[in-house]
PDB file of C-alpha atoms in Angstrom:
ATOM      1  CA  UNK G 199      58.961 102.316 120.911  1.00 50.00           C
ATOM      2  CA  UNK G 200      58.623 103.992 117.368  1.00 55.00           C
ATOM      3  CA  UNK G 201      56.063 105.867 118.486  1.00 61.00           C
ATOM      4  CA  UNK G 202      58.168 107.929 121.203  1.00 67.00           C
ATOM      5  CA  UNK G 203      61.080 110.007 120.367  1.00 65.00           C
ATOM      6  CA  UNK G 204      63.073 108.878 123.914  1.00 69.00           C
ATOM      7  CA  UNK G 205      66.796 109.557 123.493  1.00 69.00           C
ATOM      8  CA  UNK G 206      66.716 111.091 119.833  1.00 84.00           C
ATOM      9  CA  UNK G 207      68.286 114.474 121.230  1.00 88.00           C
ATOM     10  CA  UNK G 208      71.584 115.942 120.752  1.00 89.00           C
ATOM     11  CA  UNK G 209      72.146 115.919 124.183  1.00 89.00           C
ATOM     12  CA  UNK G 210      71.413 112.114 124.489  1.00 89.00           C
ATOM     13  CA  UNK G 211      73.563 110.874 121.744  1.00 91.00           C
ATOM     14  CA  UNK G 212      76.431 113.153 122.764  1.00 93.00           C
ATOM     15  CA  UNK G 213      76.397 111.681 126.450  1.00 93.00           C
ATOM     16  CA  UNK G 214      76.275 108.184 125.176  1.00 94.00           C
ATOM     17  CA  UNK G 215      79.064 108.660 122.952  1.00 95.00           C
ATOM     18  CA  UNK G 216      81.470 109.627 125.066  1.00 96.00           C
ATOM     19  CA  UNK G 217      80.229 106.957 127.466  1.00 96.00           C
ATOM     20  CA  UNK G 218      80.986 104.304 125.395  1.00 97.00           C
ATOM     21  CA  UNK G 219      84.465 105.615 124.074  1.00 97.00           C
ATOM     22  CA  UNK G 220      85.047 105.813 128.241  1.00 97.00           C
ATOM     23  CA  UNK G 221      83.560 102.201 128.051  1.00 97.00           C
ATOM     24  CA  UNK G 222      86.100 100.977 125.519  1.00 97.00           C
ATOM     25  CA  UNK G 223      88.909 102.772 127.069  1.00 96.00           C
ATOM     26  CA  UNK G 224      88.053 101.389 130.309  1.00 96.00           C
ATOM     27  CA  UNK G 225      87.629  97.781 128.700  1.00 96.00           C
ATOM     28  CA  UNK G 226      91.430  97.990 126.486  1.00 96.00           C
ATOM     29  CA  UNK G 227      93.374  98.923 129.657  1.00 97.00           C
ATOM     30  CA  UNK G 228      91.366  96.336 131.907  1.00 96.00           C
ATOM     31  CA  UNK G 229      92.306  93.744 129.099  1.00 96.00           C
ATOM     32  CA  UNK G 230      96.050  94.896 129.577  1.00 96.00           C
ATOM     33  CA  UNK G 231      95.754  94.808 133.055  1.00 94.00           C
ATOM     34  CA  UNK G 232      96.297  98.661 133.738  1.00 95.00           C
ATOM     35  CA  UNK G 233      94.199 100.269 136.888  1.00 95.00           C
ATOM     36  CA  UNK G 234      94.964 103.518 136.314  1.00 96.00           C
ATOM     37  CA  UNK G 235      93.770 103.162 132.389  1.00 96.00           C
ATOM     38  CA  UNK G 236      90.688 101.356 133.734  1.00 96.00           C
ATOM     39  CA  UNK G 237      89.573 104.394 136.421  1.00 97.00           C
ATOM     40  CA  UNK G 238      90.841 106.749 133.367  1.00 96.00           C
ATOM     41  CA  UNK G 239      88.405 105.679 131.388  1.00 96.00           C
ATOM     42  CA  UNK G 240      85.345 105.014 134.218  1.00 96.00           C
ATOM     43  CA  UNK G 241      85.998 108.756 134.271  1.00 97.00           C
ATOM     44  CA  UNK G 242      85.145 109.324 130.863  1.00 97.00           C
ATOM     45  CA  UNK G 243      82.259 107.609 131.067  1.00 96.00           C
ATOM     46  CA  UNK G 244      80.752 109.428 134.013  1.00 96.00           C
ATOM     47  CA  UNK G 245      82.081 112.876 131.785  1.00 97.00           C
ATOM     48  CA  UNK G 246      79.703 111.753 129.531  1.00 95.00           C
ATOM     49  CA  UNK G 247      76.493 111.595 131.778  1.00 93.00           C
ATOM     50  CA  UNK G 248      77.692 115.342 132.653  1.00 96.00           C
ATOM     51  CA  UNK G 249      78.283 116.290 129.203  1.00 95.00           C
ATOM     52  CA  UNK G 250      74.919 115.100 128.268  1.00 92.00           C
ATOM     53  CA  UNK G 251      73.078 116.756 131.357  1.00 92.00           C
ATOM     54  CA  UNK G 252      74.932 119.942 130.378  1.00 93.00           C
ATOM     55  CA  UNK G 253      73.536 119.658 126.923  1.00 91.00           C
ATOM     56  CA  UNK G 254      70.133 119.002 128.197  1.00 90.00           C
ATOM     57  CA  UNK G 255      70.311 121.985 130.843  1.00 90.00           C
ATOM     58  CA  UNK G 256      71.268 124.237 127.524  1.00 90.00           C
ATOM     59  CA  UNK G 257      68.326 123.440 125.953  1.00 87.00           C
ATOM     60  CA  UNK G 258      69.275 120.400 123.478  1.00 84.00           C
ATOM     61  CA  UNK G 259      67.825 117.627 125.325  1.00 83.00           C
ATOM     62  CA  UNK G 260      64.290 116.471 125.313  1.00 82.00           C
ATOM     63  CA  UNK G 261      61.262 119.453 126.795  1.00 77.00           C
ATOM     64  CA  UNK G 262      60.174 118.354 130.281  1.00 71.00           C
ATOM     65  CA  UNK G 263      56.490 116.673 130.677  1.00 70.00           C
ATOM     66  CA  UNK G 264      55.331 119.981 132.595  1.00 69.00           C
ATOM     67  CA  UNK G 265      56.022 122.455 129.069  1.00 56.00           C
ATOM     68  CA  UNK G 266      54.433 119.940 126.252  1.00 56.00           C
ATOM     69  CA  UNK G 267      51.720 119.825 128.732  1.00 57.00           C
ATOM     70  CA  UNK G 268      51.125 123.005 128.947  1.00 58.00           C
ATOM     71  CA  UNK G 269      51.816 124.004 125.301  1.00 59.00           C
ATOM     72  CA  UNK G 270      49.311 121.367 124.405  1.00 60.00           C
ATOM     73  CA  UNK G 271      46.854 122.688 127.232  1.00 60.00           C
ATOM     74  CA  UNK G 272      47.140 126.084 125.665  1.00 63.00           C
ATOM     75  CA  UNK G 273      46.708 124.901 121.636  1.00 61.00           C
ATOM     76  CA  UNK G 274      43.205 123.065 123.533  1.00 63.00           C
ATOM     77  CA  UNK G 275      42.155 126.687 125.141  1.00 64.00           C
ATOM     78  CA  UNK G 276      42.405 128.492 121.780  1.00 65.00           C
ATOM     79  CA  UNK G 277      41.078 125.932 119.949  1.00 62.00           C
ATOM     80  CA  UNK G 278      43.701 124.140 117.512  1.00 59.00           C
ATOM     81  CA  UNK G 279      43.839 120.458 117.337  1.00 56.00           C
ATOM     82  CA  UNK G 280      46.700 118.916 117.546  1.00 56.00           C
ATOM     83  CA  UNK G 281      47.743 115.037 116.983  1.00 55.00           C
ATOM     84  CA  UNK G 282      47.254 112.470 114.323  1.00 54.00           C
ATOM     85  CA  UNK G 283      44.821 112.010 112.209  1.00 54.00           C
ATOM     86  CA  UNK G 284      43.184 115.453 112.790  1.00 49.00           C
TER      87      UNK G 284
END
């Protein structure tokens, strides 16, 4: 798990955030038995799975597979070694 950097993005800790502020929203009015409170706050938890996908369409979320891929396909081509230990 160390070794990976899954989920250390802006975009990833933005979306999760918000989700769990929705979370605890949603949780307080379900505790005070208030549906509309409850769906208010489902919604803000869904916001923040857009939010975060937003973030990660803009360019603050983690690189898809195909680009490191290729960037490290390209560092092999001209020659550089990359990784640890080298």
């Amino acid at each position: 798990m160390a070794g990976s950097s899954h989920g250390h993005t802006p975009a990833a800790w933005t979306g999760v955030i918000i989700a769990f502020i929705g979370f605890c929203v949603s949780g307080m009015f379900m505790v005070m038995a208030q549906p509309v409170g409850v769906i208010g706050g489902l919604v803000v938890v869904g916001l923040g799975g857009v939010v975060g996908l937003a973030m990660r369409a803009a360019g603050l979320g983690m690189p898809k597979p195909e680009t490191v891929r290729a960037g490290a396909r390209e560092d092999s081509e001209r020659g550089t070694r990359t990784g640890a230990g080298v």
